mmCIF file of C-alpha atoms in Angstrom:
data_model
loop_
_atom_site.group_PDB
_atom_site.id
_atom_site.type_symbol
_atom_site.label_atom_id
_atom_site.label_comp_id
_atom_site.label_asym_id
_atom_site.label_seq_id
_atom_site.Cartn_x
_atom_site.Cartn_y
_atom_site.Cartn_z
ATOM 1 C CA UNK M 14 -63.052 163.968 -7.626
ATOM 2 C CA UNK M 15 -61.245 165.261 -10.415
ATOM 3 C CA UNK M 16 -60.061 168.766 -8.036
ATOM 4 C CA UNK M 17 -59.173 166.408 -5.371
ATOM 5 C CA UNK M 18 -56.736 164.333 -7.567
ATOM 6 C CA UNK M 19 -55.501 167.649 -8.682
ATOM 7 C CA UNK M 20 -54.785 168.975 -5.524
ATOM 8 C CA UNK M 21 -53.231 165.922 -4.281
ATOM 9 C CA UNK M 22 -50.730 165.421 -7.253
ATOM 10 C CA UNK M 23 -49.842 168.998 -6.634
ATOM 11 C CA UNK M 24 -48.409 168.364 -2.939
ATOM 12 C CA UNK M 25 -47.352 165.007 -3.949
ATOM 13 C CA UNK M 26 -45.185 166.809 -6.980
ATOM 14 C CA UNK M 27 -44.072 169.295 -4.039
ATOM 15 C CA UNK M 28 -42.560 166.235 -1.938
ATOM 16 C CA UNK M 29 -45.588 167.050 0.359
ATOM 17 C CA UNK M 30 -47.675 164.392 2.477
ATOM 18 C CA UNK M 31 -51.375 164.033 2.058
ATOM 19 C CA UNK M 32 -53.980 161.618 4.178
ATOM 20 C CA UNK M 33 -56.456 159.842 1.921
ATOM 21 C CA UNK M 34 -58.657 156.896 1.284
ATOM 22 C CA UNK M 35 -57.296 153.869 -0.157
ATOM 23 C CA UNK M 36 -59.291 150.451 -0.597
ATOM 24 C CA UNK M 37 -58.692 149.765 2.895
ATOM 25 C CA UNK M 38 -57.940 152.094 5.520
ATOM 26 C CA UNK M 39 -56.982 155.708 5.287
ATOM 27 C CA UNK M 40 -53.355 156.159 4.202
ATOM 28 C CA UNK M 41 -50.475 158.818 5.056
ATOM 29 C CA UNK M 42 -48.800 159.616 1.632
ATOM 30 C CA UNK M 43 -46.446 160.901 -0.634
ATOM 31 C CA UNK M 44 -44.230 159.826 -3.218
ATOM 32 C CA UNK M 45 -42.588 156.745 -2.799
ATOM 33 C CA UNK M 46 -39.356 157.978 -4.636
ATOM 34 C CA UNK M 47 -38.596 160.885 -3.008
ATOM 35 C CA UNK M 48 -36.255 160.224 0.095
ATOM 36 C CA UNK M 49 -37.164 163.329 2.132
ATOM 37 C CA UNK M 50 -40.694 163.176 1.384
ATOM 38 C CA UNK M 51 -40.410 158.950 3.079
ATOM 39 C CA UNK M 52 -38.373 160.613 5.880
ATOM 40 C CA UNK M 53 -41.405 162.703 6.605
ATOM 41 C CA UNK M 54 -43.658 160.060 7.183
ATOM 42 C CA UNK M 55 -41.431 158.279 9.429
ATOM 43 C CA UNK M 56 -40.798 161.291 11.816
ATOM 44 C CA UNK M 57 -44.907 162.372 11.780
ATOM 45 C CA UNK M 58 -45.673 158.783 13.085
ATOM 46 C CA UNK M 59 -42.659 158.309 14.834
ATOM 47 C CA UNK M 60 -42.195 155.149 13.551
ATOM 48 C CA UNK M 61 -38.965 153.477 13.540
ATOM 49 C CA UNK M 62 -36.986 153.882 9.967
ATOM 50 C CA UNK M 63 -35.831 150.023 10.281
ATOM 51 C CA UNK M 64 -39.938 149.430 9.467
ATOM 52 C CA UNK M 65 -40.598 149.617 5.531
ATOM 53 C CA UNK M 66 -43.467 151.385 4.031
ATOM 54 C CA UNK M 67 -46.243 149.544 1.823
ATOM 55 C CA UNK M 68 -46.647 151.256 -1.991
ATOM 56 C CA UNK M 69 -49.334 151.362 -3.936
ATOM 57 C CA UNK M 70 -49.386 150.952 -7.835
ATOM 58 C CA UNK M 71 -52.341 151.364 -10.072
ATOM 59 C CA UNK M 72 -51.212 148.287 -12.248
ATOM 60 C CA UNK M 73 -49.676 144.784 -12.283
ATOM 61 C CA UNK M 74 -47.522 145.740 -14.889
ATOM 62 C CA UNK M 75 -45.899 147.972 -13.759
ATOM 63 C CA UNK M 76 -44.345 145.896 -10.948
ATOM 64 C CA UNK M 77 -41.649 145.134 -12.686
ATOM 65 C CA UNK M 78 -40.439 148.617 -12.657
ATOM 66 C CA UNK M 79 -39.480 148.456 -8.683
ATOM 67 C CA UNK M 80 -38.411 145.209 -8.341
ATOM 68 C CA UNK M 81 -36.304 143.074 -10.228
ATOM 69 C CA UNK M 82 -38.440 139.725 -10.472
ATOM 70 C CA UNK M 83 -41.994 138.776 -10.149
ATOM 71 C CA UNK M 84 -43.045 135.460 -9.158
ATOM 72 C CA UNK M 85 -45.614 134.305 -11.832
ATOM 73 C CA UNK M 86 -48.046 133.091 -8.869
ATOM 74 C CA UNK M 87 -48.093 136.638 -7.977
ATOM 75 C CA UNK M 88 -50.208 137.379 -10.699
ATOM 76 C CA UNK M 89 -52.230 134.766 -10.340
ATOM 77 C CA UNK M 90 -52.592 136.276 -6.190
ATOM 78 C CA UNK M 91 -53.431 140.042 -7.733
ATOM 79 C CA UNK M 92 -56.003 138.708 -9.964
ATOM 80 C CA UNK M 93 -57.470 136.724 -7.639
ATOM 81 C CA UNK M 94 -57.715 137.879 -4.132
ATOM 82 C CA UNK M 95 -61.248 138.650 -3.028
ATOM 83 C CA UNK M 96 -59.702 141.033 -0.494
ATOM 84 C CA UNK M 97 -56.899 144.090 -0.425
ATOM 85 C CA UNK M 98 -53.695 141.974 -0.589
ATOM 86 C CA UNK M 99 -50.018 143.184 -0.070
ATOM 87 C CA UNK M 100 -47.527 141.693 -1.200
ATOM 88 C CA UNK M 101 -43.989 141.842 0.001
ATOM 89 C CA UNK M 102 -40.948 141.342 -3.272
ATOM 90 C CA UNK M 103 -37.328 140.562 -2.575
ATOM 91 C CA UNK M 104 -34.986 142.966 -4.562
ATOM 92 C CA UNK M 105 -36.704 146.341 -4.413
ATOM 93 C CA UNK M 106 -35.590 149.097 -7.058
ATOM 94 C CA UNK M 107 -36.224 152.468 -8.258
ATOM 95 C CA UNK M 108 -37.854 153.889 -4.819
ATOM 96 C CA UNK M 109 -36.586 155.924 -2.299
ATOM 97 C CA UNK M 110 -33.659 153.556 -0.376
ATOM 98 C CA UNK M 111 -35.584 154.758 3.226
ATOM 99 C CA UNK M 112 -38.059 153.095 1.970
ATOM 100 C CA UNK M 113 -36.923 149.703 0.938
ATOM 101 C CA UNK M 114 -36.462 147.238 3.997
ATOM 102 C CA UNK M 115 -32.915 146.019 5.271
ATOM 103 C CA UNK M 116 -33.464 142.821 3.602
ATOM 104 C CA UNK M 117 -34.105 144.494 0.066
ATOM 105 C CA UNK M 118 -38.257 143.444 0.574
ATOM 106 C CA UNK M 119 -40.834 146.156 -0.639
ATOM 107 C CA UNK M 120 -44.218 145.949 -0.134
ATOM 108 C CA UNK M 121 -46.663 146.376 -2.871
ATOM 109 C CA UNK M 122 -50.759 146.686 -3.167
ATOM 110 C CA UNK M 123 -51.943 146.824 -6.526
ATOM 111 C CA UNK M 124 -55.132 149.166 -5.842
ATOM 112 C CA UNK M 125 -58.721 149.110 -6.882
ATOM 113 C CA UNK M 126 -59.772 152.281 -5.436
ATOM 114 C CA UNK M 127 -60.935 154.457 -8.037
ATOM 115 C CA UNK M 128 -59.264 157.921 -6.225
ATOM 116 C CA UNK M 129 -55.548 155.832 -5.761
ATOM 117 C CA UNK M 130 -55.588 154.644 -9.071
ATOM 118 C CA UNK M 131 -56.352 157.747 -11.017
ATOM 119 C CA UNK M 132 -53.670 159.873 -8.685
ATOM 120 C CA UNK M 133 -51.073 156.996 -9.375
ATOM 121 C CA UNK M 134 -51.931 156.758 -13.131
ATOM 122 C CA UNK M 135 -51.549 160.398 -12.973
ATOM 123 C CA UNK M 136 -48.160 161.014 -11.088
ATOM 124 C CA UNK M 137 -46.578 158.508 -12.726
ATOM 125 C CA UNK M 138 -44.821 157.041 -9.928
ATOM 126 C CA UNK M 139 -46.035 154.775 -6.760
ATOM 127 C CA UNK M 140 -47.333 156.272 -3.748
ATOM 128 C CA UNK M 141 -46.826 155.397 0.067
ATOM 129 C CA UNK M 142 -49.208 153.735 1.794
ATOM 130 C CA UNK M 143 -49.325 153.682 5.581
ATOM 131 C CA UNK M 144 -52.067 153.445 8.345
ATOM 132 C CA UNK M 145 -53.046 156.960 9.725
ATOM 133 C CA UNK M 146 -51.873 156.687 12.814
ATOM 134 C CA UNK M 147 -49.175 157.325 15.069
ATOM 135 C CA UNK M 148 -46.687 154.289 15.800
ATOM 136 C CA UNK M 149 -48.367 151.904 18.592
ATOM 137 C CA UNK M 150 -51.749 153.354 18.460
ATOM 138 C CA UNK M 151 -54.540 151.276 16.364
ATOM 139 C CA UNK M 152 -55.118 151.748 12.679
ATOM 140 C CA UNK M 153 -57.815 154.450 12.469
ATOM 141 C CA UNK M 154 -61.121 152.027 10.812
ATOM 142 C CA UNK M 155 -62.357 155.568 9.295
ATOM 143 C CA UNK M 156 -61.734 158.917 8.825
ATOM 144 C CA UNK M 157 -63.370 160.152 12.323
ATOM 145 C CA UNK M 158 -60.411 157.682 13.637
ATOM 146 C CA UNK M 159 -57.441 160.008 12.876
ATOM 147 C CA UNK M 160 -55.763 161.960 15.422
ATOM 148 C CA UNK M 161 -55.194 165.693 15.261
ATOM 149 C CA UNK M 162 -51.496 164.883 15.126
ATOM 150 C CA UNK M 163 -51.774 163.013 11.475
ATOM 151 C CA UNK M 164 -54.303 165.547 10.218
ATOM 152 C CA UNK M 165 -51.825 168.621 11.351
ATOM 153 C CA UNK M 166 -48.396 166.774 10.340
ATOM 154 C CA UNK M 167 -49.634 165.967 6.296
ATOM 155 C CA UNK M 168 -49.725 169.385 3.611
ATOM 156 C CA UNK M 169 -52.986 168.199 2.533
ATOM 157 C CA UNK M 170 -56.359 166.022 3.341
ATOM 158 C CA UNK M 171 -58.332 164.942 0.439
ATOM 159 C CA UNK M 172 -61.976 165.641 0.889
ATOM 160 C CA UNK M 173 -63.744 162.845 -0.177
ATOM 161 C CA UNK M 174 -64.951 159.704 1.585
ATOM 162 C CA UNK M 175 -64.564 161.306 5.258
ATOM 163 C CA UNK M 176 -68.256 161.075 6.384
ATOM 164 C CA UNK M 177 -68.062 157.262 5.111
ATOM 165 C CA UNK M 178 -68.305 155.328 8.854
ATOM 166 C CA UNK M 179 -67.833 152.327 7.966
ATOM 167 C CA UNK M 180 -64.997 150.379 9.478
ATOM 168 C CA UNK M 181 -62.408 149.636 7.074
ATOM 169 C CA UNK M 182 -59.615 147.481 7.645
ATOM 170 C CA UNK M 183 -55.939 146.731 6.851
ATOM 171 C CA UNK M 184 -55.156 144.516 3.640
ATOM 172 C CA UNK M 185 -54.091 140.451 4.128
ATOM 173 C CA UNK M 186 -49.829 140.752 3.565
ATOM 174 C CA UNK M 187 -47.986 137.990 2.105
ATOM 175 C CA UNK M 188 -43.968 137.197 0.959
ATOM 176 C CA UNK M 189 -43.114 136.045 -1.851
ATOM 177 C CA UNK M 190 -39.948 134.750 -2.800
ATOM 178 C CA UNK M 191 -37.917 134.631 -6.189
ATOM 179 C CA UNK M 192 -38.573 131.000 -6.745
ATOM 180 C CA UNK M 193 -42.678 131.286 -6.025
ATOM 181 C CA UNK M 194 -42.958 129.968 -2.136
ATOM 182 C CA UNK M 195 -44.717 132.527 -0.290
ATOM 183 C CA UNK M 196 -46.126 132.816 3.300
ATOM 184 C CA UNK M 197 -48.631 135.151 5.255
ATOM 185 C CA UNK M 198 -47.346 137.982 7.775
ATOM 186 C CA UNK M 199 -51.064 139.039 8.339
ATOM 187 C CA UNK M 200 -54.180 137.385 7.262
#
């Protein structure tokens, strides 16, 4: 694993893309403060720019470096959640402004997959985290899922996990706002 994370911090350093496993389904990456890099993802799934990007962070505590305020229930949430759970923050900062959403709203996952969380703890910065797949078409469940398109249009595929068939699935999302009331977008 440890060549893999290696190779992958390399592109990611290089403002490059890479498709990898996360602790739900398999993600289209890069670094989640580099404006071109965001730009990149939007054009290779030719998804509309007004949609914001999920992040991933390796740690709780270091939410508090991209947005301003964190609900204390959305500790509690991180701790707790038996499932992959994004949550979406008011007042995004310190991330690429493609990626932030027209209301100021960033999603976040804090993940628990052993690959993200070394390659975050590593880079030093959040990473992108969005479905392999082009805009309209279905969330890929595993790696045998992705089209040629996503596999030709990233700098770099890490090799591990691809022969695993089972059928993964997007993380529950849920807003938060400043004061603590929250609601779900997808459960």
């Amino acid at each position: 694993m440890n060549a893999e994370i290696t190779k992958a911090l390399e592109v990611l350093k290089s403002g490059g893309l890479i498709l990898y496993p996360t602790d739900t389904i398999w993600g289209i990456g890069c670094d989640a403060t580099n404006v071109e890099a965001v730009e990149r993802i939007y054009k290779l799934k030719g998804r509309d720019s007004s949609k914001s990007l999920v992040i991933l962070l390796d740690s709780d505590n270091k939410l508090l470096s991209y947005v301003s305020e964190v609900p204390d229930i959305a500790y509690d949430l991180i701790e707790y959640a038996e499932n992959p759970l994004t949550i979406i923050y008011s007042n995004a900062k310190n991330l690429a402004p493609n990626i932030i959403h027209e209301d100021g709203s960033i999603g976040i996952r804090i993940t628990t997959h052993n690959f993200c969380k070394q390659l975050i703890q590593k880079f030093k910065k959040p990473i992108v985290s969005t479905s392999a797949n082009l805009s309209g078409e279905p969330s890929p469940e595993n790696f045998s899922q992705i089209s040629e398109t996503i596999m030709e249009g990233v700098d770099y595929v890490v090799d591990l996990e691809q022969a695993d068939m089972s059928k993964k699935k997007s993380s529950t999302i849920m807003k938060i706002e400043p004061d603590g009331r929250f609601s779900f977008i997808r459960k």
